[in-house]
Structure formats: C-alpha cells, structure tokens
PDB file of C-alpha atoms in Angstrom:
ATOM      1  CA  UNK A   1      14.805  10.156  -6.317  1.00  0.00           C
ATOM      2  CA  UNK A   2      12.113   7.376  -5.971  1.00  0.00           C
ATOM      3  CA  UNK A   3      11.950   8.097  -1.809  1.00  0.00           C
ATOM      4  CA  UNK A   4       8.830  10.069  -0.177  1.00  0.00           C
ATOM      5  CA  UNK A   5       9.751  10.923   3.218  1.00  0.00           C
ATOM      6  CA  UNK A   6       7.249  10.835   5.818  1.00  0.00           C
ATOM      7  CA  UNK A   7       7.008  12.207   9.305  1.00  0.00           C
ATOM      8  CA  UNK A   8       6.314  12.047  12.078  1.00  0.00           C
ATOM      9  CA  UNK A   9       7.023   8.605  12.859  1.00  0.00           C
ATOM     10  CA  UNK A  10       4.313   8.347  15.940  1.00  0.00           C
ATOM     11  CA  UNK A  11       2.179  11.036  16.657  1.00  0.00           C
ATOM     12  CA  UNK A  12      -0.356  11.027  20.215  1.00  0.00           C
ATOM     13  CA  UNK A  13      -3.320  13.750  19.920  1.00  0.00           C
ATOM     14  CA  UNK A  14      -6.432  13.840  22.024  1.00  0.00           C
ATOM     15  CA  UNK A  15      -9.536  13.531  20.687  1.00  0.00           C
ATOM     16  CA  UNK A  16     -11.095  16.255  19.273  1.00  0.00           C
ATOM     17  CA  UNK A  17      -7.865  17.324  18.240  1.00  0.00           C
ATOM     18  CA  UNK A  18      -6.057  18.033  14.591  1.00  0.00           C
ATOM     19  CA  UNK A  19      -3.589  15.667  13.354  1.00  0.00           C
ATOM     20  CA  UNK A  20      -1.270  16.314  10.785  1.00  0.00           C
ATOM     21  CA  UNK A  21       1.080  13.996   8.915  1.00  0.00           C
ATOM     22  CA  UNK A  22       3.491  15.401   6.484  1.00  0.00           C
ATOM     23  CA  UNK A  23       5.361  14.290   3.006  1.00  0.00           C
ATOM     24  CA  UNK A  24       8.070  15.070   1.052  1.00  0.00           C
ATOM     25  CA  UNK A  25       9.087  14.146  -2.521  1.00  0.00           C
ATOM     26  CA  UNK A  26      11.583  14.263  -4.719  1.00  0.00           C
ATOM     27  CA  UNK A  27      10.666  12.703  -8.112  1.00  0.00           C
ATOM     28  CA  UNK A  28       8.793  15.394 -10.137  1.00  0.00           C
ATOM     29  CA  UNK A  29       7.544  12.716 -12.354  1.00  0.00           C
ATOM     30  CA  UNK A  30       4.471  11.563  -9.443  1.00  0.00           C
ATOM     31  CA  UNK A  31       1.313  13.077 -10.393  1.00  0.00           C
ATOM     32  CA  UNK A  32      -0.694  10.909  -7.926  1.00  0.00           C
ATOM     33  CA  UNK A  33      -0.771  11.122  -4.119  1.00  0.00           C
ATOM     34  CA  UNK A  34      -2.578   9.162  -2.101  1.00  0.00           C
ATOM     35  CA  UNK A  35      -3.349   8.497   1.484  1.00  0.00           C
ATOM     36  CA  UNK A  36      -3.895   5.306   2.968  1.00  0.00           C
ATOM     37  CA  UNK A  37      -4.720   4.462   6.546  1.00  0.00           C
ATOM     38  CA  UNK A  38      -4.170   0.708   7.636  1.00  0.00           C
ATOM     39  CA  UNK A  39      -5.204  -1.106  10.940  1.00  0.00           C
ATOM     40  CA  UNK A  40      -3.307  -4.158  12.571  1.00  0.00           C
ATOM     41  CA  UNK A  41      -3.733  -7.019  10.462  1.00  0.00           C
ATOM     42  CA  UNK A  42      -5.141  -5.619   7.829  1.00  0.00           C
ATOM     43  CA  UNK A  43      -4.577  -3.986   4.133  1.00  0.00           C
ATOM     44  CA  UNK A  44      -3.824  -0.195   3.446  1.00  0.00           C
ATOM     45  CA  UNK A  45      -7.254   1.684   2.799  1.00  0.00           C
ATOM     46  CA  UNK A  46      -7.550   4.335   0.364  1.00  0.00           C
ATOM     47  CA  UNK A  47      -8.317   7.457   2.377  1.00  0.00           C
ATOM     48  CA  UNK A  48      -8.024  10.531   0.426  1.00  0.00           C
ATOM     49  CA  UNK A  49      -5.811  11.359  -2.996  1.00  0.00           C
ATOM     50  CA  UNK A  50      -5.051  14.211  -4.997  1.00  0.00           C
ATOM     51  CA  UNK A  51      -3.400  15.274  -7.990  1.00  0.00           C
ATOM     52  CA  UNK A  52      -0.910  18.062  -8.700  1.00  0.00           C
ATOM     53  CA  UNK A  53      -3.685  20.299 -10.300  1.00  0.00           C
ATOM     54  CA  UNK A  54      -5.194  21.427  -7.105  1.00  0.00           C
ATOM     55  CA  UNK A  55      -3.486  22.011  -3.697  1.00  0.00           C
ATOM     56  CA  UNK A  56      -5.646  20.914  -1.457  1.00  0.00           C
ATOM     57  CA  UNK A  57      -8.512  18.899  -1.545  1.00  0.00           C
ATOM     58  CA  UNK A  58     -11.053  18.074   1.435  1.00  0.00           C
ATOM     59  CA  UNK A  59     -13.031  14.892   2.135  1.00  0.00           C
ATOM     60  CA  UNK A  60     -15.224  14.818   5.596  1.00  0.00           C
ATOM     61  CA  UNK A  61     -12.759  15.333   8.329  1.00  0.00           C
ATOM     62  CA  UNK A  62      -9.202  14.341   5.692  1.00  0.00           C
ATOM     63  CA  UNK A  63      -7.900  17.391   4.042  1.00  0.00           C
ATOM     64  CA  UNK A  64      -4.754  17.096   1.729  1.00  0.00           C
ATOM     65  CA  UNK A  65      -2.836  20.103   1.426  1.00  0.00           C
ATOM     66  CA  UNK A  66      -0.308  20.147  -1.734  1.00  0.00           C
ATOM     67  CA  UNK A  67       2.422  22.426  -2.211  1.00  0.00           C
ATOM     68  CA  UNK A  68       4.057  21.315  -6.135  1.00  0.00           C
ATOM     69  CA  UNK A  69       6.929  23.726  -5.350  1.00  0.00           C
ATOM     70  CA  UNK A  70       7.564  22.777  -2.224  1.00  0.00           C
ATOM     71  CA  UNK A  71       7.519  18.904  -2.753  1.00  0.00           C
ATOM     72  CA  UNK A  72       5.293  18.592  -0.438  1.00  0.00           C
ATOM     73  CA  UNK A  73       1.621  17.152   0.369  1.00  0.00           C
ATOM     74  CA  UNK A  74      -0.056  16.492   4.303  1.00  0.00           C
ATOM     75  CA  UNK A  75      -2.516  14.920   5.363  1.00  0.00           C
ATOM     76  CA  UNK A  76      -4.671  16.732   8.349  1.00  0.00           C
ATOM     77  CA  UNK A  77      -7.077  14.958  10.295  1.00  0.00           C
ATOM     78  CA  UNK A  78      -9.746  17.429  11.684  1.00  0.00           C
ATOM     79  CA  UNK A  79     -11.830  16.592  15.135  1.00  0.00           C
ATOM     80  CA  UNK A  80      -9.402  13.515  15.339  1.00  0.00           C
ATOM     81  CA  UNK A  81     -11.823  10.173  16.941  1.00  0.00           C
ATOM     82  CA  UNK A  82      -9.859   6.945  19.110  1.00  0.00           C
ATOM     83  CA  UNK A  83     -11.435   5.154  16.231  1.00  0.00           C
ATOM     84  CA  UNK A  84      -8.516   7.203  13.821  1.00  0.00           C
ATOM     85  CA  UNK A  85      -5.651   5.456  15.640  1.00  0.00           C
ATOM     86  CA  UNK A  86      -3.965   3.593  13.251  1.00  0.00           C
ATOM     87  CA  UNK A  87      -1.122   3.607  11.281  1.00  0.00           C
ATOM     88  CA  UNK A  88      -0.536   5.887   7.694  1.00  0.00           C
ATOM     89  CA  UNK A  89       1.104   5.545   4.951  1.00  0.00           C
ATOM     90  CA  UNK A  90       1.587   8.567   2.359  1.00  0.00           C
ATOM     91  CA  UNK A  91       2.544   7.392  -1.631  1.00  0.00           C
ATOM     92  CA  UNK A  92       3.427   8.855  -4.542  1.00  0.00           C
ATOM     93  CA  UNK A  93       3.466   7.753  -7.899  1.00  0.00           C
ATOM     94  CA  UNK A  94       3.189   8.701 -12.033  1.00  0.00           C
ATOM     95  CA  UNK A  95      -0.362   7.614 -12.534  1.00  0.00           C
ATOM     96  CA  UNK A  96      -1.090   3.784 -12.728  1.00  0.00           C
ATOM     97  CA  UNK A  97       2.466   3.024 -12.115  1.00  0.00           C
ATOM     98  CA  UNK A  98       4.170   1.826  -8.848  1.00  0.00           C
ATOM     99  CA  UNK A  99       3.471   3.249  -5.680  1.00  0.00           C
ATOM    100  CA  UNK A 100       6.501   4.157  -3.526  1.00  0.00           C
ATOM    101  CA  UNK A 101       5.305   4.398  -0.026  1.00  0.00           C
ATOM    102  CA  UNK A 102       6.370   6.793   3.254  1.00  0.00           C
ATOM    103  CA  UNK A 103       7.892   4.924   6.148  1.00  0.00           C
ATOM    104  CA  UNK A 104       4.270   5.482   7.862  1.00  0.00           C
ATOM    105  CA  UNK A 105       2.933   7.783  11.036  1.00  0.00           C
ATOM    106  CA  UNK A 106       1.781   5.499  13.705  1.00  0.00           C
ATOM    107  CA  UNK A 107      -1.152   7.699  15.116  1.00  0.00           C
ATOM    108  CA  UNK A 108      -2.791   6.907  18.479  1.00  0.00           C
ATOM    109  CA  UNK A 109      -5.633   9.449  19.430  1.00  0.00           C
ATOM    110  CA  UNK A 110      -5.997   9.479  23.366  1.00  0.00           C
ATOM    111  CA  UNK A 111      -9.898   9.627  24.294  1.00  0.00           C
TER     112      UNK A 111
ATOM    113  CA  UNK B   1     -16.413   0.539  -5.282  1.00  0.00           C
ATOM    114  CA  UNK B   2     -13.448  -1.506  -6.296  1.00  0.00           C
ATOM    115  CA  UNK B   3     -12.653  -4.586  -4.521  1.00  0.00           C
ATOM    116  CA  UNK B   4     -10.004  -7.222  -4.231  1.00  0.00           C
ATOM    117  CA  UNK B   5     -10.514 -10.116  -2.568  1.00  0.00           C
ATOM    118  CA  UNK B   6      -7.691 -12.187  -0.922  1.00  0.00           C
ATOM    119  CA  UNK B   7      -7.272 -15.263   0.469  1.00  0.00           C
ATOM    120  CA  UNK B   8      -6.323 -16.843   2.887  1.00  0.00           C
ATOM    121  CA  UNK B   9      -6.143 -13.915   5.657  1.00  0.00           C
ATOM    122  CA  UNK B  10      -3.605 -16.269   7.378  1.00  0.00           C
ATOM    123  CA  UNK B  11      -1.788 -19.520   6.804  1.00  0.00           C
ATOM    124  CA  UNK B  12       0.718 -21.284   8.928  1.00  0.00           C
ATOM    125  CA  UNK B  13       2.327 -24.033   6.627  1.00  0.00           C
ATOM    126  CA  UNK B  14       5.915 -25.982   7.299  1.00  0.00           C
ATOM    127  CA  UNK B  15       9.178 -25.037   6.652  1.00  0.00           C
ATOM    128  CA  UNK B  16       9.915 -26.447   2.922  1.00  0.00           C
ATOM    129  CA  UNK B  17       6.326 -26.217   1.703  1.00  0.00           C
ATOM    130  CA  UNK B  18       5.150 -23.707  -0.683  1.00  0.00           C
ATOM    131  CA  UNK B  19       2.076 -21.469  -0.214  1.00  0.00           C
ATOM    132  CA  UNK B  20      -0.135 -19.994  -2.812  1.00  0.00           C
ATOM    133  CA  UNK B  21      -1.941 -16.267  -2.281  1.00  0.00           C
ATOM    134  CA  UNK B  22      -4.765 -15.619  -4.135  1.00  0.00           C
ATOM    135  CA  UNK B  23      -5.847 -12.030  -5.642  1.00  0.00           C
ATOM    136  CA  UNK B  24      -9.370 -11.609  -7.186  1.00  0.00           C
ATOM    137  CA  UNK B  25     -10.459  -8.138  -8.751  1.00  0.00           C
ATOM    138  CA  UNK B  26     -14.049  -8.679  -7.829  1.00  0.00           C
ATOM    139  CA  UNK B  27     -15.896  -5.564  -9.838  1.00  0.00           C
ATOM    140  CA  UNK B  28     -13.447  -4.195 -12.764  1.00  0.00           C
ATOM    141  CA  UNK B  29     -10.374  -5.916 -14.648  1.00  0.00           C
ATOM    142  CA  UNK B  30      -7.191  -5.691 -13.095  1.00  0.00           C
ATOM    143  CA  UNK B  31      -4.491  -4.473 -15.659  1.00  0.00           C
ATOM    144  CA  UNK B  32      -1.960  -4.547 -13.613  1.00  0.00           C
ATOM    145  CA  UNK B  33      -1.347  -6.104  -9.528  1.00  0.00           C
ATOM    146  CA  UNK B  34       1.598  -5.116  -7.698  1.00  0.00           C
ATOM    147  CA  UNK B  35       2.695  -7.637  -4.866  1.00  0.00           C
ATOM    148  CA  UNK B  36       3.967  -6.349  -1.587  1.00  0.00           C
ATOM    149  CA  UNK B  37       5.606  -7.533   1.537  1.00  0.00           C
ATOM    150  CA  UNK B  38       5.032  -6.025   5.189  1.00  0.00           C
ATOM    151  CA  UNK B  39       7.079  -6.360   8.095  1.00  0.00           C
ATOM    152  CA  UNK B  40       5.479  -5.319  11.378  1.00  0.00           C
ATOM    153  CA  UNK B  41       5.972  -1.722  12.099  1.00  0.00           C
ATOM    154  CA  UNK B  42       7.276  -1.278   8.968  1.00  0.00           C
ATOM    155  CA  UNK B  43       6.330  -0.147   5.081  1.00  0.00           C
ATOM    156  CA  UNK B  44       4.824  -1.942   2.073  1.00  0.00           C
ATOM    157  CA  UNK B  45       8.193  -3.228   0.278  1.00  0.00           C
ATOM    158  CA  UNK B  46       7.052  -3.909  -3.215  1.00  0.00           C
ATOM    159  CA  UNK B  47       8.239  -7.226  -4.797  1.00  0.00           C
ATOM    160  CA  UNK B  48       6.823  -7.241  -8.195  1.00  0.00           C
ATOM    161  CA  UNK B  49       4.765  -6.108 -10.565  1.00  0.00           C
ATOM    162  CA  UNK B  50       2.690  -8.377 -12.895  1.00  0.00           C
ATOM    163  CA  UNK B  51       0.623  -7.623 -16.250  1.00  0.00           C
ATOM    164  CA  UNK B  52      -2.169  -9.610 -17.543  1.00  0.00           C
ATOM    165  CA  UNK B  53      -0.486 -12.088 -19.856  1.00  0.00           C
ATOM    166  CA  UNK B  54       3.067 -11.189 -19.287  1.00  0.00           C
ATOM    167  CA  UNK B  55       6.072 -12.518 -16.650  1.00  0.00           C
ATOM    168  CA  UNK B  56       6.336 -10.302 -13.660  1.00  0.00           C
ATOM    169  CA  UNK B  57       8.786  -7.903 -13.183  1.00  0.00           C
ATOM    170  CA  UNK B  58      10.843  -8.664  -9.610  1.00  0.00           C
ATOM    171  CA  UNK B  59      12.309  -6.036  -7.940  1.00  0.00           C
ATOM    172  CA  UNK B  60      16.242  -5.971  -7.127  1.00  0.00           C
ATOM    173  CA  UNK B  61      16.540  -8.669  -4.461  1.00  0.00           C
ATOM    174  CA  UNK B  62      13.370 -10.148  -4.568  1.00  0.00           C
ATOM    175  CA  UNK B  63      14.610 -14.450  -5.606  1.00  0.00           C
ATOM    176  CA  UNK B  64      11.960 -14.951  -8.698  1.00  0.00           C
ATOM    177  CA  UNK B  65      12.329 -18.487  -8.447  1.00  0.00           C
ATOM    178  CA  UNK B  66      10.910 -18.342  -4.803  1.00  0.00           C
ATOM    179  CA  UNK B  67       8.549 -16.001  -5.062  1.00  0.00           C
ATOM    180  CA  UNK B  68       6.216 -17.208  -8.129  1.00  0.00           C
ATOM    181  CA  UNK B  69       3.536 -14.449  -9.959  1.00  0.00           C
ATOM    182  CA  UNK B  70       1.125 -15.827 -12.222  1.00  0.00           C
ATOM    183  CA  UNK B  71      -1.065 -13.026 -13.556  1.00  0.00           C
ATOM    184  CA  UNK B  72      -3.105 -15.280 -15.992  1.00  0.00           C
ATOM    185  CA  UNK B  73      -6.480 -13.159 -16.354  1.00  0.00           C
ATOM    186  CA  UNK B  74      -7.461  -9.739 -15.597  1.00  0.00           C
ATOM    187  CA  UNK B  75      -9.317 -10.777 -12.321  1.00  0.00           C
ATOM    188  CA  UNK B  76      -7.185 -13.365 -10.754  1.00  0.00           C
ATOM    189  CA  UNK B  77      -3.325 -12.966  -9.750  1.00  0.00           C
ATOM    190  CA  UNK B  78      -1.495 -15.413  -7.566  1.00  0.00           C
ATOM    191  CA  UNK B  79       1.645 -15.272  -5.533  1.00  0.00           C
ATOM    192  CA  UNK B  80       3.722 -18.644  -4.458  1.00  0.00           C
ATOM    193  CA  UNK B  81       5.900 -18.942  -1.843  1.00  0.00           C
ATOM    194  CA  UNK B  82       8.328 -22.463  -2.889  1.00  0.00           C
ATOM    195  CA  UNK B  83       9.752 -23.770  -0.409  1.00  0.00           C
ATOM    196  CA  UNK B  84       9.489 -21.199   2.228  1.00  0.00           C
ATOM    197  CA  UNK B  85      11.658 -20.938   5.022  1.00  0.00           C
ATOM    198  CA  UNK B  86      10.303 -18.902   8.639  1.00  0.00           C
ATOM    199  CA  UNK B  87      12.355 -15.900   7.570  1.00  0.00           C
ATOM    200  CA  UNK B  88       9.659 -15.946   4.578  1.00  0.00           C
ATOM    201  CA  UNK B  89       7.143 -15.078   7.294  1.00  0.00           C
ATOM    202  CA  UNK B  90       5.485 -11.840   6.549  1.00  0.00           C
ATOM    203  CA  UNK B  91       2.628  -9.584   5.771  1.00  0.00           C
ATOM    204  CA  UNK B  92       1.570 -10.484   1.793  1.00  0.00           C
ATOM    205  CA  UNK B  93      -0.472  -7.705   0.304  1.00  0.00           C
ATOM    206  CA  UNK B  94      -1.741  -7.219  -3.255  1.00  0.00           C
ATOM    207  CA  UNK B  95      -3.085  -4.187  -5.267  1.00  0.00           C
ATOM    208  CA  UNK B  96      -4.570  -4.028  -8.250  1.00  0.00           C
ATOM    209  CA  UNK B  97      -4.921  -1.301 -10.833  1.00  0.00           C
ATOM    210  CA  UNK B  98      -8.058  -1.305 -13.851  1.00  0.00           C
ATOM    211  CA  UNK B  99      -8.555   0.685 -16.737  1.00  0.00           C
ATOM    212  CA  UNK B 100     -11.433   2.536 -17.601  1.00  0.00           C
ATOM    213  CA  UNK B 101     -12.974   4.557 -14.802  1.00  0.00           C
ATOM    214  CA  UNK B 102     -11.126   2.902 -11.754  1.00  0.00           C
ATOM    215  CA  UNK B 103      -7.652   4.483 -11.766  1.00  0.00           C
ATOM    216  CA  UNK B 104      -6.838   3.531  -8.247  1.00  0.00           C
ATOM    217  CA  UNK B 105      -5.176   1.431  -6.677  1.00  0.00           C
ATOM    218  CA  UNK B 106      -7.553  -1.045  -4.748  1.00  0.00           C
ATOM    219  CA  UNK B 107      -5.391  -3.126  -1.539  1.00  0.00           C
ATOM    220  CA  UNK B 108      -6.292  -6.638  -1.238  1.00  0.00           C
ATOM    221  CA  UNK B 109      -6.512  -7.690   2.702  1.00  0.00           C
ATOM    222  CA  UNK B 110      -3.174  -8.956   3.461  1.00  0.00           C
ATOM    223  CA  UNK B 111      -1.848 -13.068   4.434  1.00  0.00           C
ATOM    224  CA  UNK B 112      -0.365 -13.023   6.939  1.00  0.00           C
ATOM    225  CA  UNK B 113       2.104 -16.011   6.702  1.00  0.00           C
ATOM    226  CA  UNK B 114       3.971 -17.816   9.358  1.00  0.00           C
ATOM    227  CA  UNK B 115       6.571 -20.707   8.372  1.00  0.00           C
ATOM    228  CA  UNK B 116       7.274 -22.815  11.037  1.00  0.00           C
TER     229      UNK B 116
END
C-alpha cells in the first residue's frame, strides 16, 4: 500500500517534443505529490507538486495532471530541451511525513 | 528558498573507518530530516527518519548501530557510517522538512561515498 509505481522506466523524445511520465498510487492517505528531477551526482530537485484539491497544476513548461479517482498523477514536460535529460523521480506522501519514491524515468531528450 | 547544505560531496575513506555526513538547514528550522541511500540507477531507499531532540527511527533492515543519526538542533543533522565496509559505498542524501511556511521537502546534495 506504501508503493507508487512509476513508468516508463527510460523514455528518448526529441527536442521540442512532449514528455510524459506517469504515477500510480495506492495509499489514499498521500495528500502530497511531488516531482523531482535529479542529475548524475547530484540531489533530487523539487520540480513541481500538487495536492489532491486541484487536478492539474502548471508551472513554465511542467504540468501535473491528477486524477484522485484514478490514483493517478503525471508529469508532462512541454517543448522538452537536451538540457531536461535527466533522471525523475515521482513521490507521494501524507503531508510532512515520509516520502515514498517511484522507481524513476530516466529521460534523455535527443537534440 | 529553502536550502540544505551538505558536506562533503564525496569522501573516499578505508575499509573499517567511520565517516560522518553533515546536514545544515541553512534558511528555516528543520523539524524533521529523513536520511536516504542511492544506488546508481536506482531510487532513494530511505533509512531513517530523525526529530529534533529525539533517537531516529531506522527503517526495517537498516543496522542502527552502523548507521548513526544525531539530530541535535533544528539546523544541523549528521549521519555516521562506523566502521564501513565497500559494500557501504553509496549515494547519501538528506532532506529536511520545517514548520511554518516551508512545508517541503528541501534535498541536501548527496556524498557520494566510496570504502575502499
């Protein structure tokens, strides 16, 4: 019940391109989903988050969509740059308690 | 916004030794920190959680005794590795989580730590 599924595992898009990473949860007890994007060497970054009250929410190019019924929340990355390759992680947690993490989408955007 | 600073980015250090990882909340008070490990090409496995003032709590499988968490103020958090061992060799991230405004969780940098 504490697992958020995450696909795909690798995605390749050209630039210019939409990318779109999806989640899936089973705990109905997370009211906080994040998105982080992390680069080799490096710690997760907070991209975008939302919370259950809204289904989607849109920062510059990140858009999460949220579906409560569904389970489900994705992260799409609009007009997708070489400098977006990296790898990301979806979470999910009740607020200001643990994060439980995806298994990550290792995106490589092909100039 | 929010940062936490840790050091050292990377440490190579002898089989036996132990190595200390140090989190610093920079900007707001850090109720809580959470402690994670990283293989490469792999997830953020979390080991523990720590509250300001109080033992940590180790998740199932995580050896307390090797893995030390001393949360002693709200800004600074530190993780030991006793006596580590090269299949201690990993990614070591922290996060941190304040009260008041700051709600998020703010990543630390990662150590990278190689036993030899």
């Amino acid at each position: 019940q504490q697992q958020v599924k995450q696909s795909p595992q690798s995605l390749i898009v050209q630039k210019g391109g939409i990318s779109i990473i999806n989640c899936a949860y089973e705990n109905t007890a997370f009211d906080y989903f994040p998105w982080y994007q992390q680069f080799p060497g490096k710690g997760p970054a907070l991209l975008i988050a939302i919370r259950p009250d809204v289904s989607e929410k849109k920062e510059g190019r990140f858009t999460i969509s949220f579906n409560k019924s569904a389970k489900q929340f994705s992260l799409h990355i609009m007009d997708s740059q070489p400098g977006d390759s990296a790898t990301y992680f979806c979470a999910a947690s009740p607020l200001g308690s643990r994060l439980t993490f995806g298994e990550g989408t290792q995106l490589t955007v092909n100039p | 916004g929010a940062v936490v600073s840790q050091h050292p980015s990377r440490v190579i250090c002898k089989s036996g030794t132990s190595v200390k990882i140090e989190c610093r909340s920079l900007d707001f008070q850090a109720t809580t920190m959470f402690w994670y490990r990283q293989f490469p090409k792999q997830s953020l496995m979390l080991m523990a959680t720590s509250n300001e003032g109080s033992k940590a709590t180790y998740e199932q499988g995580v050896e307390k005794d090797k893995f030390l968490i001393n949360h002693a103020s709200l800004t600074l958090s530190t993780l030991t590795v006793t006596s580590a061992h090269p299949e201690d060799s990993s990614f070591y991230i922290c996060s941190a989580v304040g009260t008041g405004d700051n709600y998020g969780y703010t990543f630390g940098s990662g150590t990278r730590l190689t036993v030899v």
